[in-house]
Amino acid sequence: MRHWKRRFTSLSLTVKSVSMRLWKRQKRRSGSRRKLTTMDTRSPATRAFARLFLFFHGRARLYTPDFTSPDSERYIAHCARNFRETGCNQTSDSVYELSSASEYRTDVVFFHGLRPGPAGEHLSTWRSKTGEVWLKWLHKDNPSLRILAVSYDASMKKDSRNGRMDIYQVSENLLRELITRGVGQTGPVIFVGHSFGGIISKEICRQAHQNRDLGDDILKRTTLLKNLRGLFCFGVPHRGSLFTNVVEKLNFEKGELVDYVKVLNKDLARLNDVFDRLCTKYEWKVAGVGESKPTKLKNGFCDIIVEEASARCGDFSILEEDHFSLCQPKSRDSSSYTILVEFIDKIQRKVTNIATNDQEGEQIQQQLVKQLASQCCGMVGVVKRKLSESFSCLWRSIET
């Protein structure tokens, strides 16, 4: 029985391949701009072959893995196997921990962007050209980093299950789960976003700031904002993207998040204004990289998805990559990886210097108290003179 199924599957796939070749050949001869899914039914042979193709293709789906359907059990098993192979630990509904660190750690949280379907992007977005999840390189190069990746409803297609949550709902859920996992509660935290993921991270910051008076986690929200040190952006459309015009022409209902990155969107402009003020208040660092090559999609689209004028922010660099390869470095020597590592190292050095200065300040204060106590003991008339000398000596040491 299994042997018969394998032969049947092989035959159906062969028919499918041949039919697609004939389809493309007919399209080239006709010179039509119609999609390949619309055949010219004038030829009886074409109609007969189409019936044969549909018959075999429908039967083949019974015996071949359907990795294009997110509801498929085979697809779910495929994703679960990827999680095990990469050592990904799902700590909540939306947060995945790729590596842990010591108590004195730096949390680095990665946010993926929009996607055509509901397939899990928290890992596939961050795969290198060799198929390896390169986020683990960061922990191997710097064991003090705890690497986290989030997943959320970022489907561009709206149906009964996907693409129904707006940016407020998505950010609210992610903020709650990140706080529950202790992100930014014991040490510095850095947000890294690809495409729409950078917009989501900004909205999380705004909600953490504006909703500090709501709920039982007021102190935790404030702590997260104070410990957040920077945002790194991989092709983030801070001022919108013209790619939304292409999405509108597709034959499906758009998800709730698509309109948010339209060019000249007022909600996006307001978010940028709030985030800029938060950067000034909390002294956050912002850096990013942008694409310079067009991105080729299966529907024939070939253009730059996020223009430099929209992606530019903070310490910015343009790389010779497209929108997707921008966050998929080939090796540790790739520019996108080295720029991110340098950004993280710079923040960690600054945090270490601040901690060292605070420690020195505490030591000076303790020394001040000890000297004052020793000078005051047993003195009557010359206390003021001795105190002033001690203060002046300590102030000179502080200034130097």
PDB file of C-alpha atoms in Angstrom, residues 293-394:
ATOM      1  CA  LYS A 293      18.856  45.813  -2.992  1.00  0.00           C
ATOM      2  CA  PRO A 294      15.344  45.073  -4.280  1.00  0.00           C
ATOM      3  CA  THR A 295      13.437  42.197  -2.718  1.00  0.00           C
ATOM      4  CA  LYS A 296      12.015  39.551  -5.046  1.00  0.00           C
ATOM      5  CA  LEU A 297       8.725  37.915  -4.073  1.00  0.00           C
ATOM      6  CA  LYS A 298       6.845  34.992  -5.569  1.00  0.00           C
ATOM      7  CA  ASN A 299       4.033  37.198  -6.870  1.00  0.00           C
ATOM      8  CA  GLY A 300       6.447  39.016  -9.197  1.00  0.00           C
ATOM      9  CA  PHE A 301       7.178  41.973  -6.913  1.00  0.00           C
ATOM     10  CA  CYS A 302      10.768  43.184  -7.168  1.00  0.00           C
ATOM     11  CA  ASP A 303      11.563  46.452  -5.433  1.00  0.00           C
ATOM     12  CA  ILE A 304      12.908  47.922  -2.211  1.00  0.00           C
ATOM     13  CA  ILE A 305      10.338  47.387   0.536  1.00  0.00           C
ATOM     14  CA  VAL A 306      11.593  49.990   3.044  1.00  0.00           C
ATOM     15  CA  GLU A 307      13.286  53.012   1.498  1.00  0.00           C
ATOM     16  CA  GLU A 308      16.263  54.650   3.174  1.00  0.00           C
ATOM     17  CA  ALA A 309      14.242  57.791   3.895  1.00  0.00           C
ATOM     18  CA  SER A 310      11.872  55.715   6.020  1.00  0.00           C
ATOM     19  CA  ALA A 311      14.411  53.367   7.615  1.00  0.00           C
ATOM     20  CA  ARG A 312      16.981  55.978   8.643  1.00  0.00           C
ATOM     21  CA  CYS A 313      17.291  56.419  12.416  1.00  0.00           C
ATOM     22  CA  GLY A 314      20.012  57.242  14.934  1.00  0.00           C
ATOM     23  CA  ASP A 315      23.357  55.650  14.067  1.00  0.00           C
ATOM     24  CA  PHE A 316      22.357  54.297  10.652  1.00  0.00           C
ATOM     25  CA  SER A 317      24.099  52.268   7.937  1.00  0.00           C
ATOM     26  CA  ILE A 318      23.061  51.079   4.467  1.00  0.00           C
ATOM     27  CA  LEU A 319      24.022  47.504   3.557  1.00  0.00           C
ATOM     28  CA  GLU A 320      24.072  45.638   0.248  1.00  0.00           C
ATOM     29  CA  GLU A 321      21.175  43.376   1.236  1.00  0.00           C
ATOM     30  CA  ASP A 322      17.471  43.049   0.501  1.00  0.00           C
ATOM     31  CA  HIS A 323      14.703  43.345   3.081  1.00  0.00           C
ATOM     32  CA  PHE A 324      14.983  39.755   4.318  1.00  0.00           C
ATOM     33  CA  SER A 325      18.698  39.027   3.975  1.00  0.00           C
ATOM     34  CA  LEU A 326      19.256  42.194   5.993  1.00  0.00           C
ATOM     35  CA  CYS A 327      18.554  40.241   9.196  1.00  0.00           C
ATOM     36  CA  GLN A 328      19.975  36.914   7.971  1.00  0.00           C
ATOM     37  CA  PRO A 329      23.776  37.233   8.172  1.00  0.00           C
ATOM     38  CA  LYS A 330      25.841  34.588   6.447  1.00  0.00           C
ATOM     39  CA  SER A 331      28.481  34.471   9.174  1.00  0.00           C
ATOM     40  CA  ARG A 332      29.856  36.337  12.167  1.00  0.00           C
ATOM     41  CA  ASP A 333      31.830  38.507   9.750  1.00  0.00           C
ATOM     42  CA  SER A 334      28.702  39.852   8.020  1.00  0.00           C
ATOM     43  CA  SER A 335      28.173  43.579   8.411  1.00  0.00           C
ATOM     44  CA  SER A 336      24.657  43.231   9.830  1.00  0.00           C
ATOM     45  CA  TYR A 337      25.955  40.973  12.615  1.00  0.00           C
ATOM     46  CA  THR A 338      29.070  42.976  13.478  1.00  0.00           C
ATOM     47  CA  ILE A 339      27.111  46.249  13.635  1.00  0.00           C
ATOM     48  CA  LEU A 340      24.587  44.710  16.043  1.00  0.00           C
ATOM     49  CA  VAL A 341      27.353  43.212  18.214  1.00  0.00           C
ATOM     50  CA  GLU A 342      29.119  46.568  18.360  1.00  0.00           C
ATOM     51  CA  PHE A 343      25.847  48.262  19.364  1.00  0.00           C
ATOM     52  CA  ILE A 344      25.299  45.774  22.215  1.00  0.00           C
ATOM     53  CA  ASP A 345      28.917  45.994  23.407  1.00  0.00           C
ATOM     54  CA  LYS A 346      28.792  49.784  23.448  1.00  0.00           C
ATOM     55  CA  ILE A 347      25.679  49.739  25.629  1.00  0.00           C
ATOM     56  CA  GLN A 348      27.174  47.173  28.009  1.00  0.00           C
ATOM     57  CA  ARG A 349      30.357  49.232  28.395  1.00  0.00           C
ATOM     58  CA  LYS A 350      28.322  52.316  29.202  1.00  0.00           C
ATOM     59  CA  VAL A 351      26.262  50.438  31.794  1.00  0.00           C
ATOM     60  CA  THR A 352      29.460  49.110  33.373  1.00  0.00           C
ATOM     61  CA  ASN A 353      30.970  52.606  33.552  1.00  0.00           C
ATOM     62  CA  ILE A 354      27.827  53.975  35.192  1.00  0.00           C
ATOM     63  CA  ALA A 355      27.883  51.176  37.763  1.00  0.00           C
ATOM     64  CA  THR A 356      31.581  51.824  38.452  1.00  0.00           C
ATOM     65  CA  ASN A 357      30.991  55.559  38.929  1.00  0.00           C
ATOM     66  CA  ASP A 358      28.099  54.872  41.290  1.00  0.00           C
ATOM     67  CA  GLN A 359      30.284  52.529  43.313  1.00  0.00           C
ATOM     68  CA  GLU A 360      33.055  55.122  43.527  1.00  0.00           C
ATOM     69  CA  GLY A 361      30.510  57.718  44.636  1.00  0.00           C
ATOM     70  CA  GLU A 362      29.314  55.469  47.432  1.00  0.00           C
ATOM     71  CA  GLN A 363      32.891  54.880  48.566  1.00  0.00           C
ATOM     72  CA  ILE A 364      33.540  58.625  48.662  1.00  0.00           C
ATOM     73  CA  GLN A 365      30.399  59.179  50.716  1.00  0.00           C
ATOM     74  CA  GLN A 366      31.436  56.489  53.186  1.00  0.00           C
ATOM     75  CA  GLN A 367      34.888  58.025  53.422  1.00  0.00           C
ATOM     76  CA  LEU A 368      33.307  61.424  54.065  1.00  0.00           C
ATOM     77  CA  VAL A 369      31.218  60.092  56.926  1.00  0.00           C
ATOM     78  CA  LYS A 370      34.207  58.352  58.518  1.00  0.00           C
ATOM     79  CA  GLN A 371      36.402  61.447  58.355  1.00  0.00           C
ATOM     80  CA  LEU A 372      33.683  63.678  59.723  1.00  0.00           C
ATOM     81  CA  ALA A 373      33.129  61.293  62.611  1.00  0.00           C
ATOM     82  CA  SER A 374      36.845  61.129  63.427  1.00  0.00           C
ATOM     83  CA  GLN A 375      37.228  64.915  63.259  1.00  0.00           C
ATOM     84  CA  CYS A 376      34.242  65.595  65.463  1.00  0.00           C
ATOM     85  CA  CYS A 377      35.312  63.270  68.277  1.00  0.00           C
ATOM     86  CA  GLY A 378      36.959  65.176  71.162  1.00  0.00           C
ATOM     87  CA  MET A 379      37.025  68.604  69.493  1.00  0.00           C
ATOM     88  CA  VAL A 380      35.488  71.813  70.791  1.00  0.00           C
ATOM     89  CA  GLY A 381      36.779  75.046  69.303  1.00  0.00           C
ATOM     90  CA  VAL A 382      38.336  73.984  66.056  1.00  0.00           C
ATOM     91  CA  VAL A 383      35.520  71.725  64.749  1.00  0.00           C
ATOM     92  CA  LYS A 384      34.437  74.131  62.038  1.00  0.00           C
ATOM     93  CA  ARG A 385      37.953  74.550  60.681  1.00  0.00           C
ATOM     94  CA  LYS A 386      38.607  70.804  60.595  1.00  0.00           C
ATOM     95  CA  LEU A 387      35.258  70.095  58.941  1.00  0.00           C
ATOM     96  CA  SER A 388      35.835  72.673  56.234  1.00  0.00           C
ATOM     97  CA  GLU A 389      39.284  71.238  55.509  1.00  0.00           C
ATOM     98  CA  SER A 390      37.835  67.713  55.211  1.00  0.00           C
ATOM     99  CA  PHE A 391      35.051  68.859  52.901  1.00  0.00           C
ATOM    100  CA  SER A 392      37.389  70.820  50.628  1.00  0.00           C
ATOM    101  CA  CYS A 393      39.763  67.849  50.343  1.00  0.00           C
ATOM    102  CA  LEU A 394      36.955  65.460  49.427  1.00  0.00           C
TER     103      LEU A 394
END
